[in-house]
Coordinates of C-alpha atoms in Angstrom, one line a residue:
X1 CA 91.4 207.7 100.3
X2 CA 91.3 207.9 103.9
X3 CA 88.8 205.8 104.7
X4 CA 90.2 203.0 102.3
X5 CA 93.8 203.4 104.2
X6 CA 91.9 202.9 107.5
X7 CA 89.7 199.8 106.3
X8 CA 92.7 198.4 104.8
X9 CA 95.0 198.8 108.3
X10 CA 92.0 197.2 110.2
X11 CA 92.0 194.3 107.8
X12 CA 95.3 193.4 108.4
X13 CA 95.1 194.4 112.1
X14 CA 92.9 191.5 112.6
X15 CA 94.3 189.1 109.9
X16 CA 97.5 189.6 112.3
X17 CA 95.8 188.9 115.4
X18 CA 94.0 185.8 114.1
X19 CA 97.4 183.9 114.0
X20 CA 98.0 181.9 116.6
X21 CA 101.6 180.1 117.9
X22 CA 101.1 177.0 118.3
X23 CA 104.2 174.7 120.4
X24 CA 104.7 170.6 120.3
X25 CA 103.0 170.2 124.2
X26 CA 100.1 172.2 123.4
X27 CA 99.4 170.6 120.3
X28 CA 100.1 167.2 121.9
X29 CA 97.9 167.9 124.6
X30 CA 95.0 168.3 122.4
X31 CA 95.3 164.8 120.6
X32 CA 92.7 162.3 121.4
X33 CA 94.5 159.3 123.3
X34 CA 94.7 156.7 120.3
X35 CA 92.8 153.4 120.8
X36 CA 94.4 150.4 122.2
X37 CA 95.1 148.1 119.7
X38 CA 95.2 144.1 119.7
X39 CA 98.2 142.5 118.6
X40 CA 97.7 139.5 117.6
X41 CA 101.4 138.6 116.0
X42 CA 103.0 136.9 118.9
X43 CA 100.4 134.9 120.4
X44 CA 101.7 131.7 122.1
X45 CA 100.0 129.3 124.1
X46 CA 102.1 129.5 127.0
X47 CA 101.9 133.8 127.3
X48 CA 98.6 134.3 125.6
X49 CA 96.4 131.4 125.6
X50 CA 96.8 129.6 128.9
X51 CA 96.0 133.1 130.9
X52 CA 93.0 133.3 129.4
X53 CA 91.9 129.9 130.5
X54 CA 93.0 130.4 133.6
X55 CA 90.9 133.5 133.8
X56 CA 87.8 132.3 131.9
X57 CA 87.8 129.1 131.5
X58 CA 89.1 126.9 134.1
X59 CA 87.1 127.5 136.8
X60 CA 84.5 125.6 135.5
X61 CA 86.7 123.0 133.2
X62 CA 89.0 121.9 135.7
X63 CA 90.9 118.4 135.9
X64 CA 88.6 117.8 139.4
X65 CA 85.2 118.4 137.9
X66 CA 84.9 119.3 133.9
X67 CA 82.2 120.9 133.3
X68 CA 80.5 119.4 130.5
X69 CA 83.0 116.5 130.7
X70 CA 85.7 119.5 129.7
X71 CA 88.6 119.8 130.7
X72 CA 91.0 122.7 129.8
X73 CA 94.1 122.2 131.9
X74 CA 96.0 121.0 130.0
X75 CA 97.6 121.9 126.4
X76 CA 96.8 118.3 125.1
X77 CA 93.0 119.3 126.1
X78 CA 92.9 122.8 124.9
X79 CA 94.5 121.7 121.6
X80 CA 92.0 118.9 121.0
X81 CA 88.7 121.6 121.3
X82 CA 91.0 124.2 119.4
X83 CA 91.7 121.7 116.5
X84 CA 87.6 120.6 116.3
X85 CA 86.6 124.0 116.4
X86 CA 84.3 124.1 119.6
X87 CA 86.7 126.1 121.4
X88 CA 86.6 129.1 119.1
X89 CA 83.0 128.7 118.5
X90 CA 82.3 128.9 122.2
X91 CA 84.4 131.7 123.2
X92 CA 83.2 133.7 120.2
X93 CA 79.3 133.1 120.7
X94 CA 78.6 131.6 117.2
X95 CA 75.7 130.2 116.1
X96 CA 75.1 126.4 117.0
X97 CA 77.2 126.6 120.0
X98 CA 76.9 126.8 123.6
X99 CA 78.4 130.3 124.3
X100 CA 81.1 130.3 126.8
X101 CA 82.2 130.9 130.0
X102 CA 78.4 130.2 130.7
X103 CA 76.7 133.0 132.3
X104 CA 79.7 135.1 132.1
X105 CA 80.6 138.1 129.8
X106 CA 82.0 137.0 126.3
X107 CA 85.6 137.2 126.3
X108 CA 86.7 140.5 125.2
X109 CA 87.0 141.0 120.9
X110 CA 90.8 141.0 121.9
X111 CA 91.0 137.6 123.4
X112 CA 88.9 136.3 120.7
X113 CA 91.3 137.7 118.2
X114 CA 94.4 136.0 120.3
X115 CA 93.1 132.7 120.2
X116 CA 91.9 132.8 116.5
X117 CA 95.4 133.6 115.8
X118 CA 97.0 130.7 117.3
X119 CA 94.2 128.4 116.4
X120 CA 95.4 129.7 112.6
X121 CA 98.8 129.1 113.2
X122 CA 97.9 125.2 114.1
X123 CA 97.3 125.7 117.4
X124 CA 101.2 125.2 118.9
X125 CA 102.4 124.5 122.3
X126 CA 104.6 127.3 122.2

């Protein structure tokens, strides 16, 4: 019987010490940092869209000298590529057009995602 009580009380010595305590800052400590994500709800030409041209875009398709006989300066511009569909295609590399800004990196998935979004929403000057 002995050796049964003392098996027994080592069991449970070490199911006890196998608990932990665990408190909100250490636990919160240990989550991965959650992934950015892209929101696309608000996107207006004058907060979202014209930065990006600015950024990207402009450099090249200025009002001085268009690149390509482009010019995005202006919203009349922007809108009229935006409404054909060559502004989208560009930006987003798709087949059958030239991918833009021209030996540049592709705008980021993000960006893409902002100006799909207000191309869907009729493209407004907003």
């Amino acid at each position: 019987m002995r050796p049964l009580l003392s098996t027994l009380w080592l069991l449970s010595l070490a199911w006890l010490s196998s608990c932990t305590y665990d408190n909100a800052e250490d636990l919160a400590a240990e989550e991965p940092t959650p992934t950015p994500t892209c929101d696309v709800r608000s996107v207006t030409y004058t907060a979202s869209i014209s930065p990006i041209l600015a950024q990207s875009c402009r450099g090249c398709h200025n009002a001085g000298a268009p690149a390509g006989g482009i010019n995005l300066v202006d919203y009349a511009q922007v809108k009229r590529y935006a409404d054909n569909g060559r502004l989208i295609g560009s930006i987003s590399h798709a087949a059958g057009f030239r991918a833009m800004p021209l030996n540049g990196a592709k705008l980021s998935d993000c960006d893409i995602a902002r100006f799909q979004a207000w191309i869907d929403a009729g493209a407004p000057n907003n």
